[in-house]
Amino acid sequence: MSEPLSEILARHVDAGTVPGAVGVRGDGALTAVGLDAPGGAPLQSDAIFRIQSMTKPVTAVAALRLVQDGVLSLHEPVETWLPELSGLRALPHPDAPLSEARPAKRPITLHHLLTNTSGYGMMTTDSPLRQAMVDTGMEAGPEPVTRGAQDWLDALASLPLAFDPGDGWRYHHSFGILGILLGRLGRGSTDQVLDTSVFAPAGMVDTGFTVRPGQEHRLVAAFRRTNDGFAVTEPAAAGFSVAPPPFDVSHSELVSTVTDYRAFLRALLDGRLIDEALLAELRRDQVPSAAKTPDSFFPGFWQATGWGYGTSIVTEGPHRGRFGWSGGLGTDFFADPDGSVCVVMAQVEMDERVFGLLGDLQEAKAT
């Protein structure tokens, strides 16, 4: 399939998948298609989006750069900097009653955080631990976080682990912990660490936990599909992602642009952020087969898929070696072994139709 990126995006805009989208593939120019909102203005190529889980590769690279600098080690306990995570208790299996929790067999390491194997994460079954996460407000969702980093970490640490660190895989919460860890290393706040280790070297001028003052007008709204069309879930030029932040958001997610994210990938692949050996580890499947259980994520996730350091990895088929990930509000990227990249940002909460758009992008050849 060699359908041009602009045609893929236009086809999905015309079909009502998203109001608009911005993208880039290969070394091509930015493509902006559609509107910034239903009935709105033409979407601009420099629009700022809430990239949600596309934050994970960025914080992973920041941590790996600190590993490269000798500040962190992949396999030392993170409780050195996060004492809230000392003396943890773990369940014998994820669906066990909370009363069966016993001392964890090993501490959480940076490797566990980067690979989503810390024991913390999204629960996919109606288990006692899932209910406890709901009751404490720790269940993950598409909405912005509702409590500051310290309160969030304290609430998470009050819960047992779903399994001993390294013995299973659960999505998301490990990277909230990682964000807080970056700010505990004596090198400034989390956003300062991200700026010095990733944003500045890569030339990312519009990426951060909040939009730069004076650039609020570029932040597009976020939407959820309803029976009546699209409902606004986060406003344009306002809300959680506009400075100043409501509290310490070290555990939160970034805003960015297609231009910035392409710059991040180019700097990563060119060796300006981490060395070749660490990049190879980032893009290698790090999850043991025993941890790839059907209940660890959505059905079929592990088919031809692995997880490296902060990204998914294609393990089989014509795209073997590709790494990338998506954000829950319709953003996506991937990078191939030949160095080609694709970045697309839209503004609609993930559903079957948005997944269809991303699937078309995954199967299209770079042109």
mmCIF file of C-alpha atoms in Angstrom:
data_model
loop_
_atom_site.group_PDB
_atom_site.id
_atom_site.type_symbol
_atom_site.label_atom_id
_atom_site.label_comp_id
_atom_site.label_asym_id
_atom_site.label_seq_id
_atom_site.Cartn_x
_atom_site.Cartn_y
_atom_site.Cartn_z
ATOM 1 C CA MET A 1 0.000 0.000 0.000
ATOM 2 C CA SER A 2 1.458 3.359 -1.018
ATOM 3 C CA GLU A 3 -1.484 5.700 -0.431
ATOM 4 C CA PRO A 4 -0.082 9.166 0.357
ATOM 5 C CA LEU A 5 -0.437 10.322 3.938
ATOM 6 C CA SER A 6 -2.561 13.294 2.909
ATOM 7 C CA GLU A 7 -5.041 10.962 1.184
ATOM 8 C CA ILE A 8 -5.297 8.660 4.213
ATOM 9 C CA LEU A 9 -5.979 11.589 6.530
ATOM 10 C CA ALA A 10 -8.420 13.248 4.116
ATOM 11 C CA ARG A 11 -10.322 9.998 3.659
ATOM 12 C CA HIS A 12 -10.798 9.634 7.411
ATOM 13 C CA VAL A 13 -11.729 13.287 7.867
ATOM 14 C CA ASP A 14 -14.344 12.938 5.117
ATOM 15 C CA ALA A 15 -15.656 9.780 6.791
ATOM 16 C CA GLY A 16 -16.017 11.587 10.130
ATOM 17 C CA THR A 17 -13.333 9.601 11.945
ATOM 18 C CA VAL A 18 -11.750 12.842 13.209
ATOM 19 C CA PRO A 19 -12.457 16.534 12.519
ATOM 20 C CA GLY A 20 -8.845 17.004 11.428
ATOM 21 C CA ALA A 21 -5.309 15.687 11.746
ATOM 22 C CA VAL A 22 -1.696 16.736 11.254
ATOM 23 C CA GLY A 23 0.937 14.269 10.138
ATOM 24 C CA VAL A 24 4.325 13.627 8.615
ATOM 25 C CA ARG A 25 5.770 10.477 7.077
ATOM 26 C CA GLY A 26 9.281 9.775 5.906
ATOM 27 C CA ASP A 27 11.092 13.011 5.130
ATOM 28 C CA GLY A 28 7.990 14.664 3.726
ATOM 29 C CA ALA A 29 6.474 18.007 4.600
ATOM 30 C CA LEU A 30 3.828 18.382 7.278
ATOM 31 C CA THR A 31 0.290 17.603 6.174
ATOM 32 C CA ALA A 32 -2.668 19.291 7.883
ATOM 33 C CA VAL A 33 -6.147 18.116 6.908
ATOM 34 C CA GLY A 34 -9.611 19.080 8.116
ATOM 35 C CA LEU A 35 -10.718 21.365 10.923
ATOM 36 C CA ASP A 36 -9.639 22.053 14.498
ATOM 37 C CA ALA A 37 -13.193 21.248 15.657
ATOM 38 C CA PRO A 38 -16.506 20.301 14.066
ATOM 39 C CA GLY A 39 -17.580 23.437 12.213
ATOM 40 C CA GLY A 40 -14.331 25.123 13.243
ATOM 41 C CA ALA A 41 -11.394 26.675 11.451
ATOM 42 C CA PRO A 42 -8.867 24.850 9.252
ATOM 43 C CA LEU A 43 -6.463 22.846 11.396
ATOM 44 C CA GLN A 44 -2.997 24.390 11.362
ATOM 45 C CA SER A 45 0.182 22.329 11.019
ATOM 46 C CA ASP A 46 1.646 23.891 14.185
ATOM 47 C CA ALA A 47 -1.354 22.935 16.336
ATOM 48 C CA ILE A 48 -0.560 21.709 19.848
ATOM 49 C CA PHE A 49 -2.089 18.385 20.942
ATOM 50 C CA ARG A 50 -2.413 16.484 24.198
ATOM 51 C CA ILE A 51 -0.233 13.485 23.352
ATOM 52 C CA GLN A 52 -1.071 11.429 26.469
ATOM 53 C CA SER A 53 0.758 8.074 26.285
ATOM 54 C CA MET A 54 3.154 9.241 23.590
ATOM 55 C CA THR A 55 4.751 10.819 26.679
ATOM 56 C CA LYS A 56 6.064 7.391 27.693
ATOM 57 C CA PRO A 57 8.852 7.165 25.073
ATOM 58 C CA VAL A 58 9.967 10.693 25.987
ATOM 59 C CA THR A 59 10.300 10.001 29.716
ATOM 60 C CA ALA A 60 11.905 6.640 28.905
ATOM 61 C CA VAL A 61 14.586 8.347 26.832
ATOM 62 C CA ALA A 62 15.159 10.932 29.569
ATOM 63 C CA ALA A 63 15.742 8.093 32.046
ATOM 64 C CA LEU A 64 18.041 6.239 29.652
ATOM 65 C CA ARG A 65 20.077 9.381 29.138
ATOM 66 C CA LEU A 66 20.585 9.521 32.913
ATOM 67 C CA VAL A 67 21.623 5.860 32.808
ATOM 68 C CA GLN A 68 24.140 6.790 30.133
ATOM 69 C CA ASP A 69 25.432 9.618 32.353
ATOM 70 C CA GLY A 70 25.841 7.278 35.326
ATOM 71 C CA VAL A 71 23.122 8.916 37.422
ATOM 72 C CA LEU A 72 20.840 5.866 37.360
ATOM 73 C CA SER A 73 21.242 2.146 36.904
ATOM 74 C CA LEU A 74 18.659 0.019 35.146
ATOM 75 C CA HIS A 75 18.615 -2.650 37.834
ATOM 76 C CA GLU A 76 19.034 -0.807 41.144
ATOM 77 C CA PRO A 77 15.959 -0.294 43.351
ATOM 78 C CA VAL A 78 14.178 3.014 42.760
ATOM 79 C CA GLU A 79 13.170 3.139 46.432
ATOM 80 C CA THR A 80 16.513 4.905 46.962
ATOM 81 C CA TRP A 81 14.774 8.010 45.588
ATOM 82 C CA LEU A 82 11.184 6.915 46.127
ATOM 83 C CA PRO A 83 11.005 5.671 49.738
ATOM 84 C CA GLU A 84 7.231 5.448 49.363
ATOM 85 C CA LEU A 85 7.926 2.253 47.367
ATOM 86 C CA SER A 86 9.907 0.469 50.074
ATOM 87 C CA GLY A 87 8.423 -2.483 51.957
ATOM 88 C CA LEU A 88 5.829 -3.196 49.257
ATOM 89 C CA ARG A 89 3.376 -6.071 49.380
ATOM 90 C CA ALA A 90 2.339 -8.163 46.377
ATOM 91 C CA LEU A 91 -0.599 -10.410 45.587
ATOM 92 C CA PRO A 92 0.038 -14.071 44.699
ATOM 93 C CA HIS A 93 -1.933 -13.424 41.490
ATOM 94 C CA PRO A 94 -3.682 -10.307 40.132
ATOM 95 C CA ASP A 95 -7.213 -11.474 40.977
ATOM 96 C CA ALA A 96 -6.437 -12.540 44.548
ATOM 97 C CA PRO A 97 -8.179 -11.008 47.588
ATOM 98 C CA LEU A 98 -6.216 -8.085 48.991
ATOM 99 C CA SER A 99 -5.892 -9.967 52.296
ATOM 100 C CA GLU A 100 -3.550 -12.442 50.565
ATOM 101 C CA ALA A 101 -0.887 -9.800 49.873
ATOM 102 C CA ARG A 102 2.541 -10.685 51.313
ATOM 103 C CA PRO A 103 5.960 -8.988 51.172
ATOM 104 C CA ALA A 104 7.161 -8.547 47.600
ATOM 105 C CA LYS A 105 10.015 -10.835 46.591
ATOM 106 C CA ARG A 106 12.086 -8.039 45.075
ATOM 107 C CA PRO A 107 12.086 -4.227 44.870
ATOM 108 C CA ILE A 108 10.993 -2.188 41.857
ATOM 109 C CA THR A 109 13.821 -1.138 39.538
ATOM 110 C CA LEU A 110 14.068 1.323 36.670
ATOM 111 C CA HIS A 111 13.939 -1.632 34.290
ATOM 112 C CA HIS A 112 10.582 -2.633 35.777
ATOM 113 C CA LEU A 113 9.206 0.884 35.304
ATOM 114 C CA LEU A 114 10.388 1.148 31.686
ATOM 115 C CA THR A 115 8.876 -2.231 30.814
ATOM 116 C CA ASN A 116 5.535 -1.909 32.688
ATOM 117 C CA THR A 117 6.484 -4.844 34.908
ATOM 118 C CA SER A 118 6.583 -3.015 38.267
ATOM 119 C CA GLY A 119 3.399 -4.673 39.554
ATOM 120 C CA TYR A 120 1.399 -1.452 39.280
ATOM 121 C CA GLY A 121 -0.904 -0.810 36.318
ATOM 122 C CA MET A 122 -4.320 -1.071 34.746
ATOM 123 C CA MET A 123 -6.360 -4.068 35.824
ATOM 124 C CA THR A 124 -8.386 -5.760 33.106
ATOM 125 C CA THR A 125 -10.548 -8.075 35.219
ATOM 126 C CA ASP A 126 -13.145 -7.344 37.896
ATOM 127 C CA SER A 127 -10.751 -8.129 40.697
ATOM 128 C CA PRO A 128 -10.533 -6.846 44.282
ATOM 129 C CA LEU A 129 -7.448 -4.836 43.284
ATOM 130 C CA ARG A 130 -9.301 -3.173 40.428
ATOM 131 C CA GLN A 131 -12.106 -2.175 42.804
ATOM 132 C CA ALA A 132 -9.543 -0.825 45.260
ATOM 133 C CA MET A 133 -8.037 1.274 42.454
ATOM 134 C CA VAL A 134 -11.483 2.650 41.639
ATOM 135 C CA ASP A 135 -12.171 3.387 45.305
ATOM 136 C CA THR A 136 -8.882 5.271 45.730
ATOM 137 C CA GLY A 137 -9.176 7.160 42.427
ATOM 138 C CA MET A 138 -6.174 5.345 40.933
ATOM 139 C CA GLU A 139 -7.824 3.808 37.900
ATOM 140 C CA ALA A 140 -6.357 5.196 34.670
ATOM 141 C CA GLY A 141 -8.518 6.976 32.114
ATOM 142 C CA PRO A 142 -8.390 9.566 29.337
ATOM 143 C CA GLU A 143 -9.022 12.490 31.681
ATOM 144 C CA PRO A 144 -6.174 14.532 33.220
ATOM 145 C CA VAL A 145 -4.867 13.463 36.609
ATOM 146 C CA THR A 146 -6.882 14.877 39.498
ATOM 147 C CA ARG A 147 -4.289 14.955 42.285
ATOM 148 C CA GLY A 148 -0.732 16.142 42.681
ATOM 149 C CA ALA A 149 2.251 13.852 42.256
ATOM 150 C CA GLN A 150 2.868 13.223 45.967
ATOM 151 C CA ASP A 151 -0.776 12.427 46.722
ATOM 152 C CA TRP A 152 -0.926 10.211 43.636
ATOM 153 C CA LEU A 153 2.194 8.274 44.634
ATOM 154 C CA ASP A 154 1.028 7.886 48.243
ATOM 155 C CA ALA A 155 -2.315 6.507 47.086
ATOM 156 C CA LEU A 156 -0.636 4.096 44.665
ATOM 157 C CA ALA A 157 1.836 2.882 47.287
ATOM 158 C CA SER A 158 -1.059 2.113 49.647
ATOM 159 C CA LEU A 159 -2.216 -0.609 47.246
ATOM 160 C CA PRO A 160 -0.646 -4.058 46.882
ATOM 161 C CA LEU A 161 1.211 -4.953 43.704
ATOM 162 C CA ALA A 162 -0.691 -7.185 41.283
ATOM 163 C CA PHE A 163 2.374 -9.458 41.185
ATOM 164 C CA ASP A 164 6.023 -9.409 42.211
ATOM 165 C CA PRO A 165 8.055 -6.908 40.143
ATOM 166 C CA GLY A 166 9.191 -8.533 36.923
ATOM 167 C CA ASP A 167 6.644 -11.368 37.029
ATOM 168 C CA GLY A 168 3.850 -9.778 34.988
ATOM 169 C CA TRP A 169 2.872 -6.864 32.774
ATOM 170 C CA ARG A 170 0.300 -4.136 33.405
ATOM 171 C CA TYR A 171 0.026 -0.885 31.499
ATOM 172 C CA HIS A 172 0.452 2.770 32.423
ATOM 173 C CA HIS A 173 1.136 3.464 36.110
ATOM 174 C CA SER A 174 4.848 2.613 35.951
ATOM 175 C CA PHE A 175 5.380 5.689 33.824
ATOM 176 C CA GLY A 176 3.660 7.966 36.300
ATOM 177 C CA ILE A 177 6.150 6.673 38.855
ATOM 178 C CA LEU A 178 8.966 7.242 36.355
ATOM 179 C CA GLY A 179 7.939 10.865 35.900
ATOM 180 C CA ILE A 180 8.124 11.439 39.653
ATOM 181 C CA LEU A 181 11.457 9.610 39.838
ATOM 182 C CA LEU A 182 13.000 11.999 37.291
ATOM 183 C CA GLY A 183 12.319 14.880 39.665
ATOM 184 C CA ARG A 184 13.807 13.095 42.706
ATOM 185 C CA LEU A 185 17.355 12.734 41.375
ATOM 186 C CA GLY A 186 18.742 16.092 42.446
ATOM 187 C CA ARG A 187 18.861 17.501 38.924
ATOM 188 C CA GLY A 188 15.875 19.804 39.195
ATOM 189 C CA SER A 189 12.166 19.263 38.704
ATOM 190 C CA THR A 190 10.853 16.673 36.291
ATOM 191 C CA ASP A 191 10.209 19.278 33.614
ATOM 192 C CA GLN A 192 13.718 20.674 34.079
ATOM 193 C CA VAL A 193 15.189 17.187 33.664
ATOM 194 C CA LEU A 194 13.106 16.620 30.534
ATOM 195 C CA ASP A 195 14.223 19.966 29.139
ATOM 196 C CA THR A 196 17.936 19.413 29.692
ATOM 197 C CA SER A 197 18.005 15.736 28.688
ATOM 198 C CA VAL A 198 15.515 15.649 25.788
ATOM 199 C CA PHE A 199 13.741 18.860 24.783
ATOM 200 C CA ALA A 200 16.745 21.163 24.408
ATOM 201 C CA PRO A 201 19.076 18.671 22.663
ATOM 202 C CA ALA A 202 16.301 17.624 20.255
ATOM 203 C CA GLY A 203 15.084 21.182 19.588
ATOM 204 C CA MET A 204 11.582 20.590 20.968
ATOM 205 C CA VAL A 205 10.237 24.073 21.645
ATOM 206 C CA ASP A 206 6.516 23.334 22.078
ATOM 207 C CA THR A 207 6.588 20.238 24.283
ATOM 208 C CA GLY A 208 5.938 20.254 28.021
ATOM 209 C CA PHE A 209 3.446 19.467 30.731
ATOM 210 C CA THR A 210 1.688 22.735 29.862
ATOM 211 C CA VAL A 211 1.545 25.023 26.839
ATOM 212 C CA ARG A 212 4.067 27.864 26.827
ATOM 213 C CA PRO A 213 2.512 31.184 27.858
ATOM 214 C CA GLY A 214 1.427 33.098 24.785
ATOM 215 C CA GLN A 215 0.836 29.932 22.731
ATOM 216 C CA GLU A 216 -2.489 28.901 24.246
ATOM 217 C CA HIS A 217 -4.354 29.693 21.023
ATOM 218 C CA ARG A 218 -2.592 26.784 19.317
ATOM 219 C CA LEU A 219 -3.941 24.139 21.734
ATOM 220 C CA VAL A 220 -6.814 22.305 20.062
ATOM 221 C CA ALA A 221 -9.804 20.897 21.907
ATOM 222 C CA ALA A 222 -10.151 17.199 22.664
ATOM 223 C CA PHE A 223 -13.298 15.268 21.772
ATOM 224 C CA ARG A 224 -15.160 12.039 22.468
ATOM 225 C CA ARG A 225 -17.416 10.510 19.840
ATOM 226 C CA THR A 226 -21.084 10.342 20.809
ATOM 227 C CA ASN A 227 -24.279 9.321 19.049
ATOM 228 C CA ASP A 228 -24.760 12.990 18.200
ATOM 229 C CA GLY A 229 -21.269 13.673 16.873
ATOM 230 C CA PHE A 230 -18.337 14.903 18.964
ATOM 231 C CA ALA A 231 -18.477 16.116 22.567
ATOM 232 C CA VAL A 232 -15.716 18.331 23.954
ATOM 233 C CA THR A 233 -13.799 16.621 26.775
ATOM 234 C CA GLU A 234 -11.059 19.260 27.121
ATOM 235 C CA PRO A 235 -11.373 22.815 25.807
ATOM 236 C CA ALA A 236 -9.260 24.570 23.217
ATOM 237 C CA ALA A 237 -6.759 27.136 24.544
ATOM 238 C CA ALA A 238 -7.738 26.403 28.160
ATOM 239 C CA GLY A 239 -7.972 23.781 30.868
ATOM 240 C CA PHE A 240 -5.480 21.475 32.560
ATOM 241 C CA SER A 241 -2.778 21.808 29.902
ATOM 242 C CA VAL A 242 -2.526 25.605 30.072
ATOM 243 C CA ALA A 243 0.052 27.110 32.456
ATOM 244 C CA PRO A 244 0.384 27.345 35.355
ATOM 245 C CA PRO A 245 -0.233 23.695 36.259
ATOM 246 C CA PRO A 246 -2.815 23.106 39.009
ATOM 247 C CA PHE A 247 -0.322 21.098 41.119
ATOM 248 C CA ASP A 248 2.849 19.044 40.711
ATOM 249 C CA VAL A 249 2.188 17.210 37.426
ATOM 250 C CA SER A 250 5.397 15.127 37.273
ATOM 251 C CA HIS A 251 3.252 11.997 36.897
ATOM 252 C CA SER A 252 1.152 13.521 34.132
ATOM 253 C CA GLU A 253 1.404 13.661 30.328
ATOM 254 C CA LEU A 254 2.722 16.127 27.790
ATOM 255 C CA VAL A 255 1.462 18.405 25.081
ATOM 256 C CA SER A 256 3.408 18.575 21.822
ATOM 257 C CA THR A 257 3.331 19.133 18.061
ATOM 258 C CA VAL A 258 4.056 16.916 15.088
ATOM 259 C CA THR A 259 7.176 18.977 14.370
ATOM 260 C CA ASP A 260 8.504 18.531 17.895
ATOM 261 C CA TYR A 261 7.816 14.818 18.010
ATOM 262 C CA ARG A 262 9.501 14.259 14.668
ATOM 263 C CA ALA A 263 12.495 16.207 16.040
ATOM 264 C CA PHE A 264 12.501 13.903 19.080
ATOM 265 C CA LEU A 265 12.554 10.786 16.901
ATOM 266 C CA ARG A 266 15.267 12.170 14.626
ATOM 267 C CA ALA A 267 17.460 13.062 17.609
ATOM 268 C CA LEU A 268 16.847 9.622 19.109
ATOM 269 C CA LEU A 269 17.681 7.745 15.910
ATOM 270 C CA ASP A 270 20.676 9.972 15.114
ATOM 271 C CA GLY A 271 22.324 9.227 18.461
ATOM 272 C CA ARG A 272 21.987 12.729 19.896
ATOM 273 C CA LEU A 273 19.973 11.580 22.925
ATOM 274 C CA ILE A 274 21.241 8.117 23.849
ATOM 275 C CA ASP A 275 24.003 5.912 22.500
ATOM 276 C CA GLU A 276 23.582 3.041 20.079
ATOM 277 C CA ALA A 277 23.640 0.341 22.760
ATOM 278 C CA LEU A 278 20.834 1.925 24.795
ATOM 279 C CA LEU A 279 18.813 2.612 21.650
ATOM 280 C CA ALA A 280 19.095 -1.077 20.781
ATOM 281 C CA GLU A 281 17.739 -1.939 24.230
ATOM 282 C CA LEU A 282 14.901 0.581 23.871
ATOM 283 C CA ARG A 283 13.758 -1.064 20.652
ATOM 284 C CA ARG A 284 14.223 -4.682 21.800
ATOM 285 C CA ASP A 285 11.354 -6.709 23.279
ATOM 286 C CA GLN A 286 12.127 -6.766 27.012
ATOM 287 C CA VAL A 287 9.059 -8.655 28.266
ATOM 288 C CA PRO A 288 9.421 -12.389 28.997
ATOM 289 C CA SER A 289 6.850 -14.604 27.352
ATOM 290 C CA ALA A 290 5.506 -15.715 30.747
ATOM 291 C CA ALA A 291 4.437 -12.127 31.455
ATOM 292 C CA LYS A 292 2.484 -11.814 28.190
ATOM 293 C CA THR A 293 -0.701 -13.250 29.607
ATOM 294 C CA PRO A 294 -4.052 -12.711 27.861
ATOM 295 C CA ASP A 295 -5.360 -10.697 30.821
ATOM 296 C CA SER A 296 -2.403 -8.293 30.899
ATOM 297 C CA PHE A 297 -3.902 -5.925 28.298
ATOM 298 C CA PHE A 298 -6.563 -5.897 25.604
ATOM 299 C CA PRO A 299 -7.248 -9.161 23.693
ATOM 300 C CA GLY A 300 -4.689 -9.960 21.018
ATOM 301 C CA PHE A 301 -2.228 -7.269 22.106
ATOM 302 C CA TRP A 302 0.746 -9.616 22.272
ATOM 303 C CA GLN A 303 0.233 -11.049 18.784
ATOM 304 C CA ALA A 304 3.460 -10.072 16.961
ATOM 305 C CA THR A 305 4.030 -7.401 19.620
ATOM 306 C CA GLY A 306 6.531 -6.861 22.397
ATOM 307 C CA TRP A 307 7.446 -3.991 24.693
ATOM 308 C CA GLY A 308 10.861 -2.383 24.938
ATOM 309 C CA TYR A 309 11.754 0.675 27.002
ATOM 310 C CA GLY A 310 8.714 2.933 26.722
ATOM 311 C CA THR A 311 7.514 1.698 23.332
ATOM 312 C CA SER A 312 5.805 -1.247 21.701
ATOM 313 C CA ILE A 313 7.900 -3.410 19.382
ATOM 314 C CA VAL A 314 6.759 -5.322 16.285
ATOM 315 C CA THR A 315 8.245 -8.803 16.679
ATOM 316 C CA GLU A 316 7.006 -10.581 13.543
ATOM 317 C CA GLY A 317 5.843 -9.911 10.001
ATOM 318 C CA PRO A 318 6.755 -7.322 7.361
ATOM 319 C CA HIS A 319 7.179 -4.519 9.934
ATOM 320 C CA ARG A 320 9.416 -6.521 12.274
ATOM 321 C CA GLY A 321 11.657 -4.179 14.246
ATOM 322 C CA ARG A 322 9.274 -1.210 14.086
ATOM 323 C CA PHE A 323 8.774 0.597 17.390
ATOM 324 C CA GLY A 324 6.152 3.158 18.331
ATOM 325 C CA TRP A 325 3.113 3.931 20.457
ATOM 326 C CA SER A 326 -0.145 5.874 20.538
ATOM 327 C CA GLY A 327 -1.799 8.446 22.761
ATOM 328 C CA GLY A 328 -5.366 8.008 23.947
ATOM 329 C CA LEU A 329 -6.629 11.127 22.162
ATOM 330 C CA GLY A 330 -5.800 10.009 18.639
ATOM 331 C CA THR A 331 -2.045 10.496 18.340
ATOM 332 C CA ASP A 332 0.419 7.930 17.029
ATOM 333 C CA PHE A 333 3.999 7.432 15.895
ATOM 334 C CA PHE A 334 6.280 4.684 14.661
ATOM 335 C CA ALA A 335 9.874 4.342 13.493
ATOM 336 C CA ASP A 336 11.185 1.602 11.210
ATOM 337 C CA PRO A 337 14.576 -0.132 11.179
ATOM 338 C CA ASP A 338 15.563 1.867 8.081
ATOM 339 C CA GLY A 339 15.159 5.113 10.045
ATOM 340 C CA SER A 340 11.903 6.264 8.464
ATOM 341 C CA VAL A 341 9.298 7.686 10.829
ATOM 342 C CA CYS A 342 5.613 8.564 10.855
ATOM 343 C CA VAL A 343 3.890 10.920 13.300
ATOM 344 C CA VAL A 344 0.175 11.757 13.251
ATOM 345 C CA MET A 345 -1.816 13.818 15.737
ATOM 346 C CA ALA A 346 -5.599 14.136 15.913
ATOM 347 C CA GLN A 347 -7.946 15.125 18.736
ATOM 348 C CA VAL A 348 -10.504 12.341 19.272
ATOM 349 C CA GLU A 349 -10.501 9.799 22.103
ATOM 350 C CA MET A 350 -9.530 6.343 20.915
ATOM 351 C CA ASP A 351 -12.370 4.209 19.567
ATOM 352 C CA GLU A 352 -12.746 1.646 16.793
ATOM 353 C CA ARG A 353 -12.808 4.281 14.075
ATOM 354 C CA VAL A 354 -9.672 6.036 15.287
ATOM 355 C CA PHE A 355 -7.966 2.662 15.582
ATOM 356 C CA GLY A 356 -8.935 2.119 11.944
ATOM 357 C CA LEU A 357 -7.161 5.329 10.960
ATOM 358 C CA LEU A 358 -4.037 4.276 12.846
ATOM 359 C CA GLY A 359 -4.198 0.824 11.293
ATOM 360 C CA ASP A 360 -4.240 2.348 7.805
ATOM 361 C CA LEU A 361 -1.171 4.411 8.702
ATOM 362 C CA GLN A 362 0.636 1.331 9.984
ATOM 363 C CA GLU A 363 0.110 -0.514 6.709
ATOM 364 C CA ALA A 364 0.972 2.333 4.339
ATOM 365 C CA LYS A 365 4.451 2.548 2.834
ATOM 366 C CA ALA A 366 6.488 5.696 3.386
ATOM 367 C CA THR A 367 6.110 8.003 0.399
#
